[in-house]
């Protein structure tokens, strides 16, 4: 055993220790510094993203739609990192702009944002904001935007695509249509809750009271109820009302203005609305 083990020990004793080449130390040092720099940059991005999300959540706790100027738009939307979707309404609400459509679209947008804020599915993956022309003229110029209102979706990564601009001219700006568009772009489904509107109930109650009062005053002479001419006139009025353009607008909900795709001219009357 001992004789056999001796050559092995002699061979081990004759071996020289191996050392790394001298030129590899700068490479290892550079690799170490690079790893430290990448780790620090990643941590800095995470801290910046956390700061952004916390600021947006704080604004959302105060109001469902927060207004943005040029600096805020570039910081929270254009500049990465970003892991959230942002819906932006570009509008002109100042009285001197005289944009009645902007005010009506803002009401629907407010209903949608409130529905998202008070829903059980509310999270930090979707936010609603607004850029007014008089507060963010540079943003309008940067996006080459010359009309309002306009709704755009800014995804968490990359630039907005063509489908990220809501087709307001064709669909209209109802909160339900906006919610459907947002679901297609972000997979976030928002159930729209509208505030109760008692105007219809009050009008119906007044009509019933008026008819009841008329019948009470004519209680001794109700022969007019059996007047065929009177019922024919009432039927014609109902038919004309149901086939009118106003009823078509109520059912279809078309936009207030139509933009001709060929020459870009904006008209207030839909060219095909008269045929439906």
PDB file of C-alpha atoms in Angstrom:
ATOM      1  CA  UNK A   1       0.000   0.000   0.000  1.00  0.00           C
ATOM      2  CA  UNK A   2       2.730   2.418   1.009  1.00  0.00           C
ATOM      3  CA  UNK A   3       4.909   1.616  -1.997  1.00  0.00           C
ATOM      4  CA  UNK A   4       2.122   2.067  -4.374  1.00  0.00           C
ATOM      5  CA  UNK A   5       1.038   5.414  -2.887  1.00  0.00           C
ATOM      6  CA  UNK A   6       4.517   6.946  -2.994  1.00  0.00           C
ATOM      7  CA  UNK A   7       4.667   7.679  -6.760  1.00  0.00           C
ATOM      8  CA  UNK A   8       1.293   9.310  -6.551  1.00  0.00           C
ATOM      9  CA  UNK A   9       2.473  11.604  -3.799  1.00  0.00           C
ATOM     10  CA  UNK A  10       5.628  12.402  -5.728  1.00  0.00           C
ATOM     11  CA  UNK A  11       3.617  13.334  -8.788  1.00  0.00           C
ATOM     12  CA  UNK A  12       1.402  15.586  -6.670  1.00  0.00           C
ATOM     13  CA  UNK A  13       4.394  17.181  -5.066  1.00  0.00           C
ATOM     14  CA  UNK A  14       5.918  17.857  -8.462  1.00  0.00           C
ATOM     15  CA  UNK A  15       2.901  19.761  -9.709  1.00  0.00           C
ATOM     16  CA  UNK A  16       2.985  23.538  -9.623  1.00  0.00           C
ATOM     17  CA  UNK A  17      -0.059  25.598  -8.540  1.00  0.00           C
ATOM     18  CA  UNK A  18      -1.984  27.198 -11.386  1.00  0.00           C
ATOM     19  CA  UNK A  19      -2.617  30.923 -11.349  1.00  0.00           C
ATOM     20  CA  UNK A  20      -4.994  33.049 -13.394  1.00  0.00           C
ATOM     21  CA  UNK A  21      -3.403  35.041 -16.194  1.00  0.00           C
ATOM     22  CA  UNK A  22      -2.410  38.515 -15.187  1.00  0.00           C
ATOM     23  CA  UNK A  23      -4.569  40.105 -17.899  1.00  0.00           C
ATOM     24  CA  UNK A  24      -7.770  38.536 -16.533  1.00  0.00           C
ATOM     25  CA  UNK A  25      -7.890  40.678 -13.401  1.00  0.00           C
ATOM     26  CA  UNK A  26      -8.903  43.906 -15.217  1.00  0.00           C
ATOM     27  CA  UNK A  27     -11.552  41.924 -17.082  1.00  0.00           C
ATOM     28  CA  UNK A  28     -12.987  40.541 -13.838  1.00  0.00           C
ATOM     29  CA  UNK A  29     -12.890  43.976 -12.253  1.00  0.00           C
ATOM     30  CA  UNK A  30     -14.684  45.489 -15.256  1.00  0.00           C
ATOM     31  CA  UNK A  31     -17.308  42.725 -15.165  1.00  0.00           C
ATOM     32  CA  UNK A  32     -17.852  43.323 -11.439  1.00  0.00           C
ATOM     33  CA  UNK A  33     -18.260  47.063 -11.957  1.00  0.00           C
ATOM     34  CA  UNK A  34     -20.664  46.434 -14.833  1.00  0.00           C
ATOM     35  CA  UNK A  35     -22.818  44.141 -12.693  1.00  0.00           C
ATOM     36  CA  UNK A  36     -22.873  46.713  -9.907  1.00  0.00           C
ATOM     37  CA  UNK A  37     -23.828  49.464 -12.363  1.00  0.00           C
ATOM     38  CA  UNK A  38     -26.597  47.387 -13.948  1.00  0.00           C
ATOM     39  CA  UNK A  39     -27.941  46.446 -10.547  1.00  0.00           C
ATOM     40  CA  UNK A  40     -27.903  50.072  -9.425  1.00  0.00           C
ATOM     41  CA  UNK A  41     -29.621  51.212 -12.629  1.00  0.00           C
ATOM     42  CA  UNK A  42     -32.320  48.566 -12.270  1.00  0.00           C
ATOM     43  CA  UNK A  43     -32.906  49.556  -8.665  1.00  0.00           C
ATOM     44  CA  UNK A  44     -33.085  53.207  -9.679  1.00  0.00           C
ATOM     45  CA  UNK A  45     -35.732  52.387 -12.296  1.00  0.00           C
ATOM     46  CA  UNK A  46     -37.746  50.415  -9.770  1.00  0.00           C
ATOM     47  CA  UNK A  47     -37.613  53.288  -7.297  1.00  0.00           C
ATOM     48  CA  UNK A  48     -38.656  55.774  -9.986  1.00  0.00           C
ATOM     49  CA  UNK A  49     -41.555  53.551 -11.058  1.00  0.00           C
ATOM     50  CA  UNK A  50     -42.687  53.122  -7.471  1.00  0.00           C
ATOM     51  CA  UNK A  51     -42.589  56.886  -6.983  1.00  0.00           C
ATOM     52  CA  UNK A  52     -44.687  57.439 -10.120  1.00  0.00           C
ATOM     53  CA  UNK A  53     -47.329  54.895  -9.150  1.00  0.00           C
ATOM     54  CA  UNK A  54     -47.574  56.247  -5.599  1.00  0.00           C
ATOM     55  CA  UNK A  55     -48.052  59.786  -6.926  1.00  0.00           C
ATOM     56  CA  UNK A  56     -50.744  58.661  -9.370  1.00  0.00           C
ATOM     57  CA  UNK A  57     -52.550  56.691  -6.681  1.00  0.00           C
ATOM     58  CA  UNK A  58     -52.500  59.742  -4.431  1.00  0.00           C
ATOM     59  CA  UNK A  59     -54.034  61.880  -7.166  1.00  0.00           C
ATOM     60  CA  UNK A  60     -56.631  59.206  -7.895  1.00  0.00           C
ATOM     61  CA  UNK A  61     -57.660  59.145  -4.244  1.00  0.00           C
ATOM     62  CA  UNK A  62     -58.547  62.844  -4.520  1.00  0.00           C
ATOM     63  CA  UNK A  63     -60.313  62.815  -7.889  1.00  0.00           C
ATOM     64  CA  UNK A  64     -60.977  60.242 -10.571  1.00  0.00           C
ATOM     65  CA  UNK A  65     -59.523  62.419 -13.370  1.00  0.00           C
ATOM     66  CA  UNK A  66     -56.402  64.476 -12.755  1.00  0.00           C
ATOM     67  CA  UNK A  67     -55.331  67.309 -15.036  1.00  0.00           C
ATOM     68  CA  UNK A  68     -51.899  67.343 -16.643  1.00  0.00           C
ATOM     69  CA  UNK A  69     -49.703  70.035 -18.126  1.00  0.00           C
ATOM     70  CA  UNK A  70     -46.726  69.520 -20.401  1.00  0.00           C
ATOM     71  CA  UNK A  71     -44.251  68.627 -17.638  1.00  0.00           C
ATOM     72  CA  UNK A  72     -46.522  66.076 -15.975  1.00  0.00           C
ATOM     73  CA  UNK A  73     -47.422  64.561 -19.334  1.00  0.00           C
ATOM     74  CA  UNK A  74     -43.787  63.993 -20.217  1.00  0.00           C
ATOM     75  CA  UNK A  75     -42.908  62.650 -16.779  1.00  0.00           C
ATOM     76  CA  UNK A  76     -45.783  60.236 -16.177  1.00  0.00           C
ATOM     77  CA  UNK A  77     -46.670  59.229 -19.750  1.00  0.00           C
ATOM     78  CA  UNK A  78     -43.862  59.789 -22.238  1.00  0.00           C
ATOM     79  CA  UNK A  79     -40.870  58.950 -20.041  1.00  0.00           C
ATOM     80  CA  UNK A  80     -40.254  55.322 -19.015  1.00  0.00           C
ATOM     81  CA  UNK A  81     -40.410  53.301 -16.837  1.00  0.00           C
ATOM     82  CA  UNK A  82     -44.168  52.723 -16.839  1.00  0.00           C
ATOM     83  CA  UNK A  83     -46.170  49.587 -16.028  1.00  0.00           C
ATOM     84  CA  UNK A  84     -49.633  51.154 -16.143  1.00  0.00           C
ATOM     85  CA  UNK A  85     -52.057  52.251 -18.851  1.00  0.00           C
ATOM     86  CA  UNK A  86     -53.115  55.863 -19.084  1.00  0.00           C
ATOM     87  CA  UNK A  87     -56.319  57.116 -20.711  1.00  0.00           C
ATOM     88  CA  UNK A  88     -55.982  60.777 -21.684  1.00  0.00           C
ATOM     89  CA  UNK A  89     -58.732  63.100 -22.843  1.00  0.00           C
ATOM     90  CA  UNK A  90     -57.428  66.018 -24.902  1.00  0.00           C
ATOM     91  CA  UNK A  91     -60.001  68.766 -24.675  1.00  0.00           C
ATOM     92  CA  UNK A  92     -60.680  72.501 -24.586  1.00  0.00           C
ATOM     93  CA  UNK A  93     -62.993  73.329 -21.687  1.00  0.00           C
ATOM     94  CA  UNK A  94     -62.276  77.013 -21.288  1.00  0.00           C
ATOM     95  CA  UNK A  95     -65.366  79.187 -21.933  1.00  0.00           C
ATOM     96  CA  UNK A  96     -63.618  81.227 -24.614  1.00  0.00           C
ATOM     97  CA  UNK A  97     -63.140  78.067 -26.698  1.00  0.00           C
ATOM     98  CA  UNK A  98     -66.931  77.591 -26.913  1.00  0.00           C
ATOM     99  CA  UNK A  99     -66.611  73.820 -27.304  1.00  0.00           C
ATOM    100  CA  UNK A 100     -69.986  72.460 -26.250  1.00  0.00           C
ATOM    101  CA  UNK A 101     -69.059  68.966 -27.443  1.00  0.00           C
ATOM    102  CA  UNK A 102     -66.034  69.048 -25.114  1.00  0.00           C
ATOM    103  CA  UNK A 103     -68.265  69.698 -22.109  1.00  0.00           C
ATOM    104  CA  UNK A 104     -70.652  66.906 -23.029  1.00  0.00           C
ATOM    105  CA  UNK A 105     -67.795  64.480 -23.657  1.00  0.00           C
ATOM    106  CA  UNK A 106     -66.259  65.508 -20.331  1.00  0.00           C
ATOM    107  CA  UNK A 107     -69.470  64.540 -18.516  1.00  0.00           C
ATOM    108  CA  UNK A 108     -69.397  61.050 -20.043  1.00  0.00           C
ATOM    109  CA  UNK A 109     -65.677  60.749 -19.314  1.00  0.00           C
ATOM    110  CA  UNK A 110     -66.308  61.739 -15.689  1.00  0.00           C
ATOM    111  CA  UNK A 111     -69.008  59.055 -15.357  1.00  0.00           C
ATOM    112  CA  UNK A 112     -66.595  56.434 -16.721  1.00  0.00           C
ATOM    113  CA  UNK A 113     -63.705  57.482 -14.463  1.00  0.00           C
ATOM    114  CA  UNK A 114     -65.937  57.536 -11.379  1.00  0.00           C
ATOM    115  CA  UNK A 115     -67.227  54.068 -12.234  1.00  0.00           C
ATOM    116  CA  UNK A 116     -63.649  52.783 -12.308  1.00  0.00           C
ATOM    117  CA  UNK A 117     -62.562  54.610  -9.166  1.00  0.00           C
ATOM    118  CA  UNK A 118     -65.409  53.251  -7.015  1.00  0.00           C
ATOM    119  CA  UNK A 119     -65.432  49.723  -8.465  1.00  0.00           C
ATOM    120  CA  UNK A 120     -64.092  46.716  -6.581  1.00  0.00           C
ATOM    121  CA  UNK A 121     -61.632  46.003  -9.415  1.00  0.00           C
ATOM    122  CA  UNK A 122     -59.857  49.361  -9.049  1.00  0.00           C
ATOM    123  CA  UNK A 123     -56.060  48.974  -9.132  1.00  0.00           C
ATOM    124  CA  UNK A 124     -52.900  50.811 -10.145  1.00  0.00           C
ATOM    125  CA  UNK A 125     -52.883  49.414 -13.693  1.00  0.00           C
ATOM    126  CA  UNK A 126     -55.203  52.047 -15.198  1.00  0.00           C
ATOM    127  CA  UNK A 127     -55.501  55.793 -14.665  1.00  0.00           C
ATOM    128  CA  UNK A 128     -57.582  58.575 -16.203  1.00  0.00           C
ATOM    129  CA  UNK A 129     -56.183  62.016 -16.945  1.00  0.00           C
ATOM    130  CA  UNK A 130     -56.961  65.116 -18.973  1.00  0.00           C
ATOM    131  CA  UNK A 131     -54.920  67.632 -20.943  1.00  0.00           C
ATOM    132  CA  UNK A 132     -56.638  70.954 -21.629  1.00  0.00           C
ATOM    133  CA  UNK A 133     -55.442  72.917 -24.629  1.00  0.00           C
ATOM    134  CA  UNK A 134     -54.878  76.086 -22.604  1.00  0.00           C
ATOM    135  CA  UNK A 135     -52.836  74.160 -20.014  1.00  0.00           C
ATOM    136  CA  UNK A 136     -50.843  71.908 -22.339  1.00  0.00           C
ATOM    137  CA  UNK A 137     -50.515  73.605 -25.729  1.00  0.00           C
ATOM    138  CA  UNK A 138     -47.066  72.071 -26.153  1.00  0.00           C
ATOM    139  CA  UNK A 139     -48.554  68.581 -25.758  1.00  0.00           C
ATOM    140  CA  UNK A 140     -51.036  69.230 -28.572  1.00  0.00           C
ATOM    141  CA  UNK A 141     -48.189  70.462 -30.768  1.00  0.00           C
ATOM    142  CA  UNK A 142     -46.010  67.490 -29.890  1.00  0.00           C
ATOM    143  CA  UNK A 143     -48.748  65.036 -30.907  1.00  0.00           C
ATOM    144  CA  UNK A 144     -49.752  67.076 -33.988  1.00  0.00           C
ATOM    145  CA  UNK A 145     -53.287  67.280 -32.620  1.00  0.00           C
ATOM    146  CA  UNK A 146     -55.590  69.973 -33.958  1.00  0.00           C
ATOM    147  CA  UNK A 147     -59.040  68.822 -32.801  1.00  0.00           C
ATOM    148  CA  UNK A 148     -60.797  68.244 -29.508  1.00  0.00           C
ATOM    149  CA  UNK A 149     -62.096  66.263 -27.792  1.00  0.00           C
ATOM    150  CA  UNK A 150     -59.818  63.281 -28.458  1.00  0.00           C
ATOM    151  CA  UNK A 151     -59.330  60.159 -26.342  1.00  0.00           C
ATOM    152  CA  UNK A 152     -56.035  58.273 -26.421  1.00  0.00           C
ATOM    153  CA  UNK A 153     -54.678  55.200 -24.654  1.00  0.00           C
ATOM    154  CA  UNK A 154     -50.992  55.111 -23.734  1.00  0.00           C
ATOM    155  CA  UNK A 155     -49.965  51.476 -23.125  1.00  0.00           C
ATOM    156  CA  UNK A 156     -47.490  50.372 -20.442  1.00  0.00           C
ATOM    157  CA  UNK A 157     -44.819  49.638 -23.055  1.00  0.00           C
ATOM    158  CA  UNK A 158     -44.160  51.089 -26.457  1.00  0.00           C
ATOM    159  CA  UNK A 159     -45.868  53.852 -28.371  1.00  0.00           C
ATOM    160  CA  UNK A 160     -49.591  54.183 -28.961  1.00  0.00           C
ATOM    161  CA  UNK A 161     -50.872  52.486 -32.091  1.00  0.00           C
ATOM    162  CA  UNK A 162     -53.617  53.624 -34.391  1.00  0.00           C
ATOM    163  CA  UNK A 163     -56.227  51.628 -32.449  1.00  0.00           C
ATOM    164  CA  UNK A 164     -55.184  53.441 -29.254  1.00  0.00           C
ATOM    165  CA  UNK A 165     -56.998  56.547 -30.512  1.00  0.00           C
ATOM    166  CA  UNK A 166     -60.738  56.340 -29.896  1.00  0.00           C
ATOM    167  CA  UNK A 167     -62.846  56.740 -33.045  1.00  0.00           C
ATOM    168  CA  UNK A 168     -65.144  59.408 -31.661  1.00  0.00           C
ATOM    169  CA  UNK A 169     -66.456  60.492 -35.064  1.00  0.00           C
ATOM    170  CA  UNK A 170     -67.882  57.048 -35.791  1.00  0.00           C
ATOM    171  CA  UNK A 171     -68.832  55.690 -32.362  1.00  0.00           C
ATOM    172  CA  UNK A 172     -69.643  58.762 -30.279  1.00  0.00           C
ATOM    173  CA  UNK A 173     -68.430  59.475 -26.753  1.00  0.00           C
ATOM    174  CA  UNK A 174     -70.915  57.620 -24.533  1.00  0.00           C
ATOM    175  CA  UNK A 175     -69.354  56.196 -21.367  1.00  0.00           C
ATOM    176  CA  UNK A 176     -70.407  52.668 -22.328  1.00  0.00           C
ATOM    177  CA  UNK A 177     -68.649  52.920 -25.694  1.00  0.00           C
ATOM    178  CA  UNK A 178     -65.514  54.261 -24.027  1.00  0.00           C
ATOM    179  CA  UNK A 179     -65.578  51.389 -21.524  1.00  0.00           C
ATOM    180  CA  UNK A 180     -65.814  48.857 -24.361  1.00  0.00           C
ATOM    181  CA  UNK A 181     -62.867  50.466 -26.153  1.00  0.00           C
ATOM    182  CA  UNK A 182     -60.789  50.435 -22.955  1.00  0.00           C
ATOM    183  CA  UNK A 183     -61.585  46.740 -22.434  1.00  0.00           C
ATOM    184  CA  UNK A 184     -60.319  45.997 -25.951  1.00  0.00           C
ATOM    185  CA  UNK A 185     -57.066  47.884 -25.377  1.00  0.00           C
ATOM    186  CA  UNK A 186     -56.258  47.009 -21.750  1.00  0.00           C
ATOM    187  CA  UNK A 187     -58.358  43.926 -20.811  1.00  0.00           C
ATOM    188  CA  UNK A 188     -59.785  46.016 -17.960  1.00  0.00           C
ATOM    189  CA  UNK A 189     -63.569  45.776 -17.868  1.00  0.00           C
ATOM    190  CA  UNK A 190     -65.392  48.731 -16.330  1.00  0.00           C
ATOM    191  CA  UNK A 191     -69.046  48.535 -15.409  1.00  0.00           C
ATOM    192  CA  UNK A 192     -70.537  51.971 -15.955  1.00  0.00           C
ATOM    193  CA  UNK A 193     -72.713  53.308 -13.141  1.00  0.00           C
ATOM    194  CA  UNK A 194     -74.707  56.363 -14.046  1.00  0.00           C
ATOM    195  CA  UNK A 195     -76.106  58.683 -11.374  1.00  0.00           C
ATOM    196  CA  UNK A 196     -79.878  58.370 -11.015  1.00  0.00           C
ATOM    197  CA  UNK A 197     -81.856  60.663 -13.304  1.00  0.00           C
ATOM    198  CA  UNK A 198     -85.359  61.420 -12.031  1.00  0.00           C
ATOM    199  CA  UNK A 199     -86.353  63.758 -14.847  1.00  0.00           C
ATOM    200  CA  UNK A 200     -88.134  60.974 -16.755  1.00  0.00           C
ATOM    201  CA  UNK A 201     -89.989  59.851 -13.636  1.00  0.00           C
ATOM    202  CA  UNK A 202     -91.043  63.411 -12.833  1.00  0.00           C
ATOM    203  CA  UNK A 203     -92.235  64.004 -16.404  1.00  0.00           C
ATOM    204  CA  UNK A 204     -94.271  60.778 -16.358  1.00  0.00           C
ATOM    205  CA  UNK A 205     -95.817  61.692 -13.004  1.00  0.00           C
ATOM    206  CA  UNK A 206     -96.775  65.141 -14.331  1.00  0.00           C
ATOM    207  CA  UNK A 207     -98.311  63.599 -17.445  1.00  0.00           C
ATOM    208  CA  UNK A 208    -100.350  61.106 -15.403  1.00  0.00           C
ATOM    209  CA  UNK A 209    -101.476  63.890 -13.076  1.00  0.00           C
ATOM    210  CA  UNK A 210    -102.487  66.060 -16.033  1.00  0.00           C
ATOM    211  CA  UNK A 211    -104.487  63.270 -17.676  1.00  0.00           C
ATOM    212  CA  UNK A 212    -106.069  62.337 -14.362  1.00  0.00           C
ATOM    213  CA  UNK A 213    -107.027  65.937 -13.672  1.00  0.00           C
ATOM    214  CA  UNK A 214    -108.532  66.299 -17.149  1.00  0.00           C
ATOM    215  CA  UNK A 215    -110.589  63.158 -16.724  1.00  0.00           C
ATOM    216  CA  UNK A 216    -111.752  64.339 -13.330  1.00  0.00           C
ATOM    217  CA  UNK A 217    -112.890  67.695 -14.727  1.00  0.00           C
ATOM    218  CA  UNK A 218    -114.708  65.983 -17.581  1.00  0.00           C
ATOM    219  CA  UNK A 219    -116.067  63.154 -15.470  1.00  0.00           C
ATOM    220  CA  UNK A 220    -119.652  63.998 -16.451  1.00  0.00           C
ATOM    221  CA  UNK A 221    -118.867  63.950 -20.178  1.00  0.00           C
ATOM    222  CA  UNK A 222    -116.366  61.290 -21.253  1.00  0.00           C
ATOM    223  CA  UNK A 223    -117.648  60.774 -24.755  1.00  0.00           C
ATOM    224  CA  UNK A 224    -114.399  62.173 -26.202  1.00  0.00           C
ATOM    225  CA  UNK A 225    -112.647  58.981 -25.099  1.00  0.00           C
ATOM    226  CA  UNK A 226    -114.581  57.099 -27.778  1.00  0.00           C
ATOM    227  CA  UNK A 227    -113.778  59.672 -30.485  1.00  0.00           C
ATOM    228  CA  UNK A 228    -112.085  57.784 -33.336  1.00  0.00           C
ATOM    229  CA  UNK A 229    -110.701  60.958 -34.898  1.00  0.00           C
ATOM    230  CA  UNK A 230    -108.949  61.905 -31.685  1.00  0.00           C
ATOM    231  CA  UNK A 231    -107.352  58.480 -31.316  1.00  0.00           C
ATOM    232  CA  UNK A 232    -106.291  58.578 -34.966  1.00  0.00           C
ATOM    233  CA  UNK A 233    -104.514  61.897 -34.412  1.00  0.00           C
ATOM    234  CA  UNK A 234    -102.770  60.536 -31.328  1.00  0.00           C
ATOM    235  CA  UNK A 235    -101.652  57.449 -33.269  1.00  0.00           C
ATOM    236  CA  UNK A 236    -100.262  59.574 -36.101  1.00  0.00           C
ATOM    237  CA  UNK A 237     -98.309  61.702 -33.650  1.00  0.00           C
ATOM    238  CA  UNK A 238     -96.771  58.575 -32.101  1.00  0.00           C
ATOM    239  CA  UNK A 239     -95.877  57.163 -35.541  1.00  0.00           C
ATOM    240  CA  UNK A 240     -94.243  60.420 -36.648  1.00  0.00           C
ATOM    241  CA  UNK A 241     -92.281  60.646 -33.386  1.00  0.00           C
ATOM    242  CA  UNK A 242     -91.013  57.058 -33.652  1.00  0.00           C
ATOM    243  CA  UNK A 243     -89.905  57.497 -37.274  1.00  0.00           C
ATOM    244  CA  UNK A 244     -88.295  60.896 -36.766  1.00  0.00           C
ATOM    245  CA  UNK A 245     -84.597  61.696 -36.859  1.00  0.00           C
ATOM    246  CA  UNK A 246     -84.644  62.425 -33.147  1.00  0.00           C
ATOM    247  CA  UNK A 247     -85.630  58.823 -32.394  1.00  0.00           C
ATOM    248  CA  UNK A 248     -82.858  57.613 -34.704  1.00  0.00           C
ATOM    249  CA  UNK A 249     -80.390  59.771 -32.777  1.00  0.00           C
ATOM    250  CA  UNK A 250     -81.694  58.404 -29.493  1.00  0.00           C
ATOM    251  CA  UNK A 251     -81.245  54.782 -30.587  1.00  0.00           C
ATOM    252  CA  UNK A 252     -77.989  55.031 -32.547  1.00  0.00           C
ATOM    253  CA  UNK A 253     -76.288  57.739 -30.491  1.00  0.00           C
ATOM    254  CA  UNK A 254     -74.333  59.221 -33.443  1.00  0.00           C
ATOM    255  CA  UNK A 255     -71.633  61.872 -32.926  1.00  0.00           C
ATOM    256  CA  UNK A 256     -72.583  65.512 -33.150  1.00  0.00           C
ATOM    257  CA  UNK A 257     -70.233  66.124 -36.051  1.00  0.00           C
ATOM    258  CA  UNK A 258     -69.115  64.003 -38.987  1.00  0.00           C
ATOM    259  CA  UNK A 259     -65.697  64.230 -40.610  1.00  0.00           C
ATOM    260  CA  UNK A 260     -65.462  63.436 -44.295  1.00  0.00           C
ATOM    261  CA  UNK A 261     -62.533  60.979 -44.711  1.00  0.00           C
ATOM    262  CA  UNK A 262     -61.824  62.243 -48.241  1.00  0.00           C
ATOM    263  CA  UNK A 263     -61.490  65.990 -47.776  1.00  0.00           C
ATOM    264  CA  UNK A 264     -61.462  66.313 -43.958  1.00  0.00           C
ATOM    265  CA  UNK A 265     -64.473  68.635 -43.914  1.00  0.00           C
ATOM    266  CA  UNK A 266     -66.551  68.545 -40.728  1.00  0.00           C
ATOM    267  CA  UNK A 267     -70.351  68.677 -41.045  1.00  0.00           C
ATOM    268  CA  UNK A 268     -73.065  68.715 -38.410  1.00  0.00           C
ATOM    269  CA  UNK A 269     -75.443  66.434 -40.358  1.00  0.00           C
ATOM    270  CA  UNK A 270     -74.612  62.789 -41.010  1.00  0.00           C
ATOM    271  CA  UNK A 271     -74.783  62.086 -44.766  1.00  0.00           C
ATOM    272  CA  UNK A 272     -76.280  58.634 -44.207  1.00  0.00           C
ATOM    273  CA  UNK A 273     -78.488  59.362 -41.218  1.00  0.00           C
ATOM    274  CA  UNK A 274     -81.516  60.200 -43.342  1.00  0.00           C
ATOM    275  CA  UNK A 275     -81.706  56.711 -44.807  1.00  0.00           C
ATOM    276  CA  UNK A 276     -82.120  54.756 -41.547  1.00  0.00           C
TER     277      UNK A 276
END
